[in-house]
Amino acid sequence: KNSLAIRLVIWLLLLAVFPILVLGVSIKKDMTRTLLTNESYMRRDVVANIEYVVKKFSDRQAIEFLKKIKQSVEGETFFIYADGKYAYTLDPNKTGSSISKDFSAEIVKKILTEKNGELQDIDNERSLAYAQVKIQNDDLIIVTVSNPEKVQKLLTDFSNEINKKLIIGIAIISVALIGIIGLLIQLPLKRFRNTIDEISEGRFDVRVDTGNLIDEIKSLGLAFNTMANKITSSEKRFREMAELLPQTLFESDVNGKLTYANPIAFNSFGYTIEDFNKGINVVTFIHPDDRPRAVENIKRILMGENVRGNEYQAIRKDGSSFPIIIYTTTIEENETKIGLRCILIDVTNLK
């Protein structure tokens, strides 16, 4: 009887623990892939900014620019030659050596062959983006790599929170069929992951459906929905204040494409929602004579310089112009600059 009881206990533990272990590995892989994909998108934006700025760099300026990038963006950024050797890097010991010492042959081949793109190094939990640039007379490839410690920390925090909720579930799963595991645990967590992805894309109105969830997962879902409600409330307050402002307020991505504009912006410049949906760049608001200076100021702001209010001639959709002062700040996410927030003041009456 004791022998039978022991075997039954072992089988019950195997039925409970083994599926949980498989589930945990699957969740971590999915979360790793999701996080690395998001990281690669951010790295692609970093490369785009660098590619735009370095066209007129000298050798000395390239190194100085890498130092500034290191201060503002987590991870590593460097230039390589077309043969895969380091050209400019903050580690002088690497200069002239092959990047194959630090990256797999598959990754090196992909970078040197494509010259422009992004990829996820799942095994090492890091993302890369790269693009071909020219410094002086050399054709180089700029490569930026995410910080694997950042991804590992996010995965650890997420795993710890999930594990707390699954401890109680193990007792239930021990006396249930293996097929119920997917129904009670894996599908709800997949909904969690999908909801997190949707919110990260800016859909603040989505929530986890807790109606058919088991108690422990339901409590986690309710806690998650409470957090989402607070985010939505904060977003709503910002939008309401922005729409009440008597000045033009707008936001853009790092490339200058408008992502938000308050109602007075449309009234002041004569554009419509249809124009906005088609895509408007912030420099469209600036008179052609002032655009080069505006573009230079935007680059300085994205590089971290404290550039205060700037005066320009604005231009409406109908071609008429008027004087303005623009105050600009950067929008950051995870210590990475992802856009600009600007308030525009019409100074016609002051003039």
Short mmCIF file of C-alpha atoms in Angstrom, two decimals:
data_model
loop_
_atom_site.label_atom_id
_atom_site.label_comp_id
_atom_site.label_asym_id
_atom_site.label_seq_id
_atom_site.Cartn_x
_atom_site.Cartn_y
_atom_site.Cartn_z
CA LYS A 1 0.00 0.00 0.00
CA ASN A 2 2.83 2.39 0.88
CA SER A 3 4.59 1.57 -2.39
CA LEU A 4 1.38 2.22 -4.35
CA ALA A 5 0.78 5.48 -2.50
CA ILE A 6 4.31 6.65 -3.23
CA ARG A 7 3.91 5.83 -6.93
CA LEU A 8 0.59 7.67 -7.04
CA VAL A 9 2.14 10.72 -5.36
CA ILE A 10 5.04 10.65 -7.83
CA TRP A 11 2.67 10.39 -10.79
CA LEU A 12 0.51 13.20 -9.47
CA LEU A 13 3.60 15.38 -9.00
CA LEU A 14 4.76 14.53 -12.52
CA LEU A 15 1.33 15.34 -13.93
CA ALA A 16 1.34 18.66 -12.08
CA VAL A 17 4.97 19.81 -12.17
CA PHE A 18 6.08 18.65 -15.62
CA PRO A 19 3.32 20.49 -17.53
CA ILE A 20 4.01 23.59 -15.42
CA LEU A 21 7.70 23.42 -16.32
CA VAL A 22 6.85 23.02 -20.01
CA LEU A 23 4.36 25.86 -19.74
CA GLY A 24 6.92 28.09 -18.01
CA VAL A 25 9.50 27.45 -20.74
CA SER A 26 6.89 28.17 -23.44
CA ILE A 27 5.81 31.41 -21.75
CA LYS A 28 9.41 32.55 -21.31
CA LYS A 29 10.15 31.85 -24.98
CA ASP A 30 7.05 33.76 -26.09
CA MET A 31 7.80 36.67 -23.75
CA THR A 32 11.46 36.67 -24.82
CA ARG A 33 10.44 36.78 -28.47
CA THR A 34 7.92 39.57 -27.80
CA LEU A 35 10.39 41.65 -25.77
CA LEU A 36 13.19 41.17 -28.29
CA THR A 37 10.87 42.12 -31.15
CA ASN A 38 9.94 45.35 -29.35
CA GLU A 39 13.62 45.96 -28.59
CA SER A 40 14.55 45.47 -32.26
CA TYR A 41 11.94 48.08 -33.29
CA MET A 42 13.48 50.58 -30.85
CA ARG A 43 16.98 49.71 -32.09
CA ARG A 44 15.78 50.30 -35.66
CA ASP A 45 14.68 53.81 -34.67
CA VAL A 46 18.07 54.44 -33.00
CA VAL A 47 19.86 53.35 -36.19
CA ALA A 48 17.60 55.59 -38.29
CA ASN A 49 18.50 58.59 -36.14
CA ILE A 50 22.21 57.77 -36.23
CA GLU A 51 22.13 57.21 -39.99
CA TYR A 52 20.55 60.64 -40.42
CA VAL A 53 23.16 62.39 -38.28
CA VAL A 54 26.52 60.75 -39.16
CA LYS A 55 26.66 61.60 -42.84
CA LYS A 56 29.07 64.50 -42.29
CA PHE A 57 31.04 63.01 -39.37
CA SER A 58 34.80 62.89 -39.10
CA ASP A 59 36.64 60.03 -37.34
CA ARG A 60 36.87 61.99 -34.07
CA GLN A 61 33.20 62.98 -34.21
CA ALA A 62 32.18 59.35 -34.73
CA ILE A 63 33.82 58.28 -31.46
CA GLU A 64 32.36 61.26 -29.60
CA PHE A 65 28.93 60.46 -30.99
CA LEU A 66 29.22 56.84 -29.78
CA LYS A 67 29.95 58.15 -26.28
CA LYS A 68 26.80 60.27 -26.35
CA ILE A 69 24.74 57.31 -27.57
CA LYS A 70 26.15 55.17 -24.74
CA GLN A 71 25.03 57.78 -22.21
CA SER A 72 21.44 57.99 -23.50
CA VAL A 73 20.71 54.50 -24.91
CA GLU A 74 21.29 51.20 -23.10
CA GLY A 75 23.32 48.59 -24.93
CA GLU A 76 26.24 48.85 -27.35
CA THR A 77 26.67 50.76 -30.62
CA PHE A 78 29.61 50.58 -33.03
CA PHE A 79 30.69 50.94 -36.68
CA ILE A 80 32.17 48.07 -38.71
CA TYR A 81 33.83 47.78 -42.12
CA ALA A 82 32.30 45.79 -44.96
CA ASP A 83 34.61 42.86 -44.12
CA GLY A 84 33.19 42.53 -40.61
CA LYS A 85 35.95 44.22 -38.64
CA TYR A 86 35.36 46.89 -35.99
CA ALA A 87 35.96 50.41 -37.33
CA TYR A 88 34.79 52.69 -34.49
CA THR A 89 33.97 51.35 -31.03
CA LEU A 90 34.25 52.57 -27.45
CA ASP A 91 36.47 49.56 -26.66
CA PRO A 92 39.89 50.33 -28.22
CA ASN A 93 40.92 46.68 -27.89
CA LYS A 94 38.27 45.67 -30.44
CA THR A 95 39.29 48.14 -33.17
CA GLY A 96 40.44 46.22 -36.22
CA SER A 97 39.32 42.82 -34.89
CA SER A 98 36.48 40.76 -36.33
CA ILE A 99 32.98 40.97 -34.85
CA SER A 100 32.78 37.18 -35.21
CA LYS A 101 34.39 37.00 -31.75
CA ASP A 102 31.26 38.55 -30.24
CA PHE A 103 28.51 37.30 -32.59
CA SER A 104 27.62 34.00 -34.26
CA ALA A 105 28.59 33.31 -37.87
CA GLU A 106 24.91 33.41 -38.86
CA ILE A 107 24.43 36.90 -37.39
CA VAL A 108 27.66 38.21 -38.92
CA LYS A 109 26.68 36.86 -42.36
CA LYS A 110 23.21 38.42 -42.10
CA ILE A 111 24.62 41.85 -41.16
CA LEU A 112 27.29 41.88 -43.88
CA THR A 113 24.91 40.54 -46.55
CA GLU A 114 21.81 42.64 -45.86
CA LYS A 115 23.59 45.77 -44.52
CA ASN A 116 20.19 47.19 -43.46
CA GLY A 117 17.71 45.53 -41.12
CA GLU A 118 17.14 44.13 -37.65
CA LEU A 119 17.20 40.72 -36.01
CA GLN A 120 16.67 38.96 -32.67
CA ASP A 121 19.41 36.88 -31.07
CA ILE A 122 17.08 34.61 -29.03
CA ASP A 123 19.89 32.48 -27.55
CA ASN A 124 21.64 35.52 -26.03
CA GLU A 125 18.44 37.49 -25.32
CA ARG A 126 19.42 40.58 -27.30
CA SER A 127 18.24 42.47 -30.39
CA LEU A 128 20.26 44.13 -33.14
CA ALA A 129 19.60 46.75 -35.80
CA TYR A 130 22.04 47.85 -38.50
CA ALA A 131 22.31 50.14 -41.51
CA GLN A 132 24.93 51.13 -44.06
CA VAL A 133 26.45 54.61 -43.62
CA LYS A 134 29.36 56.58 -45.03
CA ILE A 135 31.94 58.41 -42.89
CA GLN A 136 34.55 60.34 -44.83
CA ASN A 137 35.14 58.03 -47.84
CA ASP A 138 34.50 54.75 -46.02
CA ASP A 139 31.38 52.65 -46.49
CA LEU A 140 30.58 51.38 -42.99
CA ILE A 141 27.76 49.59 -41.21
CA ILE A 142 26.38 51.06 -37.99
CA VAL A 143 25.28 48.31 -35.56
CA THR A 144 23.37 48.86 -32.31
CA VAL A 145 22.78 46.02 -29.82
CA SER A 146 20.27 45.96 -26.95
CA ASN A 147 21.26 45.31 -23.35
CA PRO A 148 20.50 41.62 -22.51
CA GLU A 149 20.38 42.44 -18.79
CA LYS A 150 17.35 44.65 -19.40
CA VAL A 151 15.43 41.79 -21.08
CA GLN A 152 16.54 39.32 -18.38
CA LYS A 153 15.28 41.61 -15.62
CA LEU A 154 11.88 42.04 -17.30
CA LEU A 155 11.58 38.27 -17.77
CA THR A 156 12.58 37.62 -14.13
CA ASP A 157 10.03 40.11 -12.79
CA PHE A 158 7.29 38.67 -14.97
CA SER A 159 8.19 35.07 -14.04
CA ASN A 160 8.19 35.87 -10.32
CA GLU A 161 4.72 37.41 -10.50
CA ILE A 162 3.29 34.52 -12.51
CA ASN A 163 4.90 31.88 -10.26
CA LYS A 164 3.18 33.32 -7.18
CA LYS A 165 -0.20 32.79 -8.83
CA LEU A 166 0.59 29.30 -10.13
CA ILE A 167 1.65 27.75 -6.79
CA ILE A 168 -1.96 27.29 -5.73
CA GLY A 169 -2.84 26.07 -9.22
CA ILE A 170 -0.38 23.17 -8.93
CA ALA A 171 -2.55 21.47 -6.27
CA ILE A 172 -5.58 21.66 -8.55
CA ILE A 173 -3.70 20.51 -11.64
CA SER A 174 -2.27 17.52 -9.69
CA VAL A 175 -5.73 15.89 -9.57
CA ALA A 176 -6.85 16.94 -13.03
CA LEU A 177 -6.15 15.79 -16.58
CA ILE A 178 -3.18 17.19 -18.46
CA GLY A 179 -5.51 18.66 -21.06
CA ILE A 180 -7.13 20.91 -18.43
CA ILE A 181 -3.77 22.66 -17.91
CA GLY A 182 -3.98 24.32 -21.28
CA LEU A 183 -7.61 25.32 -20.65
CA LEU A 184 -7.12 26.76 -17.15
CA ILE A 185 -3.61 28.23 -17.36
CA GLN A 186 -2.11 28.49 -20.81
CA LEU A 187 -5.07 30.12 -22.60
CA PRO A 188 -5.60 32.82 -19.92
CA LEU A 189 -1.90 33.63 -19.94
CA LYS A 190 -2.02 33.88 -23.71
CA ARG A 191 -4.84 36.41 -23.30
CA PHE A 192 -2.66 38.28 -20.83
CA ARG A 193 0.20 38.35 -23.32
CA ASN A 194 -2.06 39.50 -26.15
CA THR A 195 -3.54 42.24 -23.94
CA ILE A 196 -0.07 43.41 -22.90
CA ASP A 197 0.98 43.54 -26.56
CA GLU A 198 -2.13 45.54 -27.51
CA ILE A 199 -1.60 48.06 -24.68
CA SER A 200 2.07 48.43 -25.64
CA GLU A 201 0.85 49.37 -29.14
CA GLY A 202 -1.28 52.19 -27.70
CA ARG A 203 -4.73 50.55 -27.42
CA PHE A 204 -5.47 51.67 -23.87
CA ASP A 205 -9.12 50.59 -24.00
CA VAL A 206 -8.43 46.81 -24.06
CA ARG A 207 -8.85 44.74 -20.88
CA VAL A 208 -8.40 41.13 -19.81
CA ASP A 209 -11.73 39.24 -19.84
CA THR A 210 -11.88 37.78 -16.30
CA GLY A 211 -15.34 36.28 -16.60
CA ASN A 212 -14.28 32.64 -17.09
CA LEU A 213 -10.92 32.68 -15.30
CA ILE A 214 -10.10 30.64 -12.23
CA ASP A 215 -9.85 32.56 -8.96
CA GLU A 216 -6.08 33.07 -8.75
CA ILE A 217 -5.66 34.01 -12.41
CA LYS A 218 -8.80 36.14 -12.13
CA SER A 219 -7.28 38.13 -9.24
CA LEU A 220 -4.19 38.74 -11.38
CA GLY A 221 -6.45 39.80 -14.26
CA LEU A 222 -8.39 42.18 -12.03
CA ALA A 223 -5.12 43.67 -10.74
CA PHE A 224 -3.91 44.05 -14.33
CA ASN A 225 -7.18 45.71 -15.37
CA THR A 226 -6.90 48.11 -12.41
CA MET A 227 -3.44 49.09 -13.60
CA ALA A 228 -4.75 49.54 -17.16
CA ASN A 229 -7.60 51.74 -15.87
CA LYS A 230 -5.11 54.00 -14.10
CA ILE A 231 -3.05 54.28 -17.30
CA THR A 232 -6.20 55.12 -19.28
CA SER A 233 -7.29 57.70 -16.68
CA SER A 234 -3.89 59.40 -16.83
CA GLU A 235 -3.96 59.36 -20.63
CA LYS A 236 -7.51 60.80 -20.62
CA ARG A 237 -6.54 63.65 -18.25
CA PHE A 238 -3.61 64.55 -20.48
CA ARG A 239 -5.81 64.57 -23.60
CA GLU A 240 -8.52 66.66 -21.93
CA MET A 241 -6.00 69.25 -20.73
CA ALA A 242 -4.33 69.29 -24.14
CA GLU A 243 -7.66 69.89 -25.89
CA LEU A 244 -8.49 72.80 -23.55
CA LEU A 245 -5.21 74.61 -24.21
CA PRO A 246 -5.50 77.82 -26.28
CA GLN A 247 -2.17 76.98 -27.93
CA THR A 248 -1.25 74.35 -30.48
CA LEU A 249 0.06 71.14 -28.89
CA PHE A 250 1.31 68.18 -30.88
CA GLU A 251 3.44 65.05 -30.60
CA SER A 252 5.54 63.26 -33.20
CA ASP A 253 7.79 60.24 -33.55
CA VAL A 254 11.58 60.63 -33.86
CA ASN A 255 11.22 61.04 -37.63
CA GLY A 256 8.89 64.04 -37.20
CA LYS A 257 5.63 62.31 -38.21
CA LEU A 258 2.69 63.66 -36.18
CA THR A 259 1.12 61.16 -33.77
CA TYR A 260 -1.17 63.61 -31.94
CA ALA A 261 -2.46 67.18 -32.36
CA ASN A 262 -5.01 69.04 -30.25
CA PRO A 263 -8.09 70.63 -31.88
CA ILE A 264 -6.66 74.17 -32.02
CA ALA A 265 -3.78 72.85 -34.12
CA PHE A 266 -6.21 71.95 -36.90
CA ASN A 267 -7.96 75.33 -36.60
CA SER A 268 -4.69 77.29 -36.63
CA PHE A 269 -3.14 75.56 -39.62
CA GLY A 270 -6.19 74.61 -41.67
CA TYR A 271 -5.53 70.87 -41.81
CA THR A 272 -8.20 68.17 -41.42
CA ILE A 273 -8.35 64.82 -39.67
CA GLU A 274 -8.04 63.21 -43.10
CA ASP A 275 -4.74 65.08 -43.64
CA PHE A 276 -3.55 63.87 -40.23
CA ASN A 277 -4.44 60.25 -41.00
CA LYS A 278 -2.52 60.42 -44.28
CA GLY A 279 0.57 61.60 -42.37
CA ILE A 280 1.93 65.07 -41.63
CA ASN A 281 5.53 65.93 -40.73
CA VAL A 282 6.16 68.65 -38.14
CA VAL A 283 8.42 70.58 -40.52
CA THR A 284 5.36 71.05 -42.76
CA PHE A 285 4.26 73.68 -40.24
CA ILE A 286 7.50 75.65 -40.69
CA HIS A 287 8.12 78.11 -43.51
CA PRO A 288 10.59 76.70 -46.07
CA ASP A 289 13.10 79.45 -45.23
CA ASP A 290 13.20 78.31 -41.58
CA ARG A 291 13.05 74.54 -42.10
CA PRO A 292 16.84 73.88 -42.20
CA ARG A 293 17.21 75.63 -38.84
CA ALA A 294 14.21 73.73 -37.43
CA VAL A 295 15.63 70.37 -38.55
CA GLU A 296 19.00 71.21 -36.96
CA ASN A 297 17.29 72.17 -33.68
CA ILE A 298 15.33 68.89 -33.67
CA LYS A 299 18.56 66.94 -34.08
CA ARG A 300 20.12 68.83 -31.20
CA ILE A 301 17.12 68.13 -28.97
CA LEU A 302 17.17 64.40 -29.80
CA MET A 303 20.89 64.35 -28.95
CA GLY A 304 20.09 65.70 -25.50
CA GLU A 305 20.89 69.40 -25.84
CA ASN A 306 18.79 71.83 -23.80
CA VAL A 307 17.26 73.83 -26.66
CA ARG A 308 14.56 76.19 -25.33
CA GLY A 309 11.93 78.17 -27.25
CA ASN A 310 12.75 78.82 -30.91
CA GLU A 311 11.11 81.44 -33.11
CA TYR A 312 10.07 80.59 -36.68
CA GLN A 313 7.68 81.65 -39.41
CA ALA A 314 4.84 79.11 -39.52
CA ILE A 315 2.91 78.33 -42.66
CA ARG A 316 -0.72 77.27 -42.95
CA LYS A 317 -2.16 74.81 -45.42
CA ASP A 318 -3.38 77.71 -47.58
CA GLY A 319 0.16 79.15 -47.76
CA SER A 320 -0.31 82.10 -45.40
CA SER A 321 2.32 82.55 -42.69
CA PHE A 322 2.52 83.90 -39.15
CA PRO A 323 5.23 84.15 -36.44
CA ILE A 324 5.45 81.47 -33.74
CA ILE A 325 7.60 80.28 -30.84
CA ILE A 326 7.95 76.52 -30.33
CA TYR A 327 8.90 74.87 -27.06
CA THR A 328 10.00 71.26 -27.52
CA THR A 329 10.85 68.32 -25.26
CA THR A 330 11.56 64.66 -25.94
CA ILE A 331 9.23 61.75 -25.23
CA GLU A 332 11.09 58.85 -23.63
CA GLU A 333 10.20 55.23 -23.04
CA ASN A 334 12.51 52.84 -21.21
CA GLU A 335 15.21 55.55 -21.29
CA THR A 336 14.96 55.69 -25.10
CA LYS A 337 13.83 58.81 -26.99
CA ILE A 338 10.80 57.78 -29.04
CA GLY A 339 9.44 61.17 -30.11
CA LEU A 340 8.89 64.88 -29.53
CA ARG A 341 6.24 66.87 -27.66
CA CYS A 342 5.85 70.51 -28.74
CA ILE A 343 3.75 73.49 -27.77
CA LEU A 344 3.43 76.21 -30.40
CA ILE A 345 2.56 79.81 -29.48
CA ASP A 346 1.25 82.29 -32.05
CA VAL A 347 3.06 85.58 -31.33
CA THR A 348 1.33 87.65 -34.01
CA ASN A 349 -0.31 89.94 -31.41
CA LEU A 350 3.01 90.35 -29.54
CA LYS A 351 4.71 91.32 -32.80
#
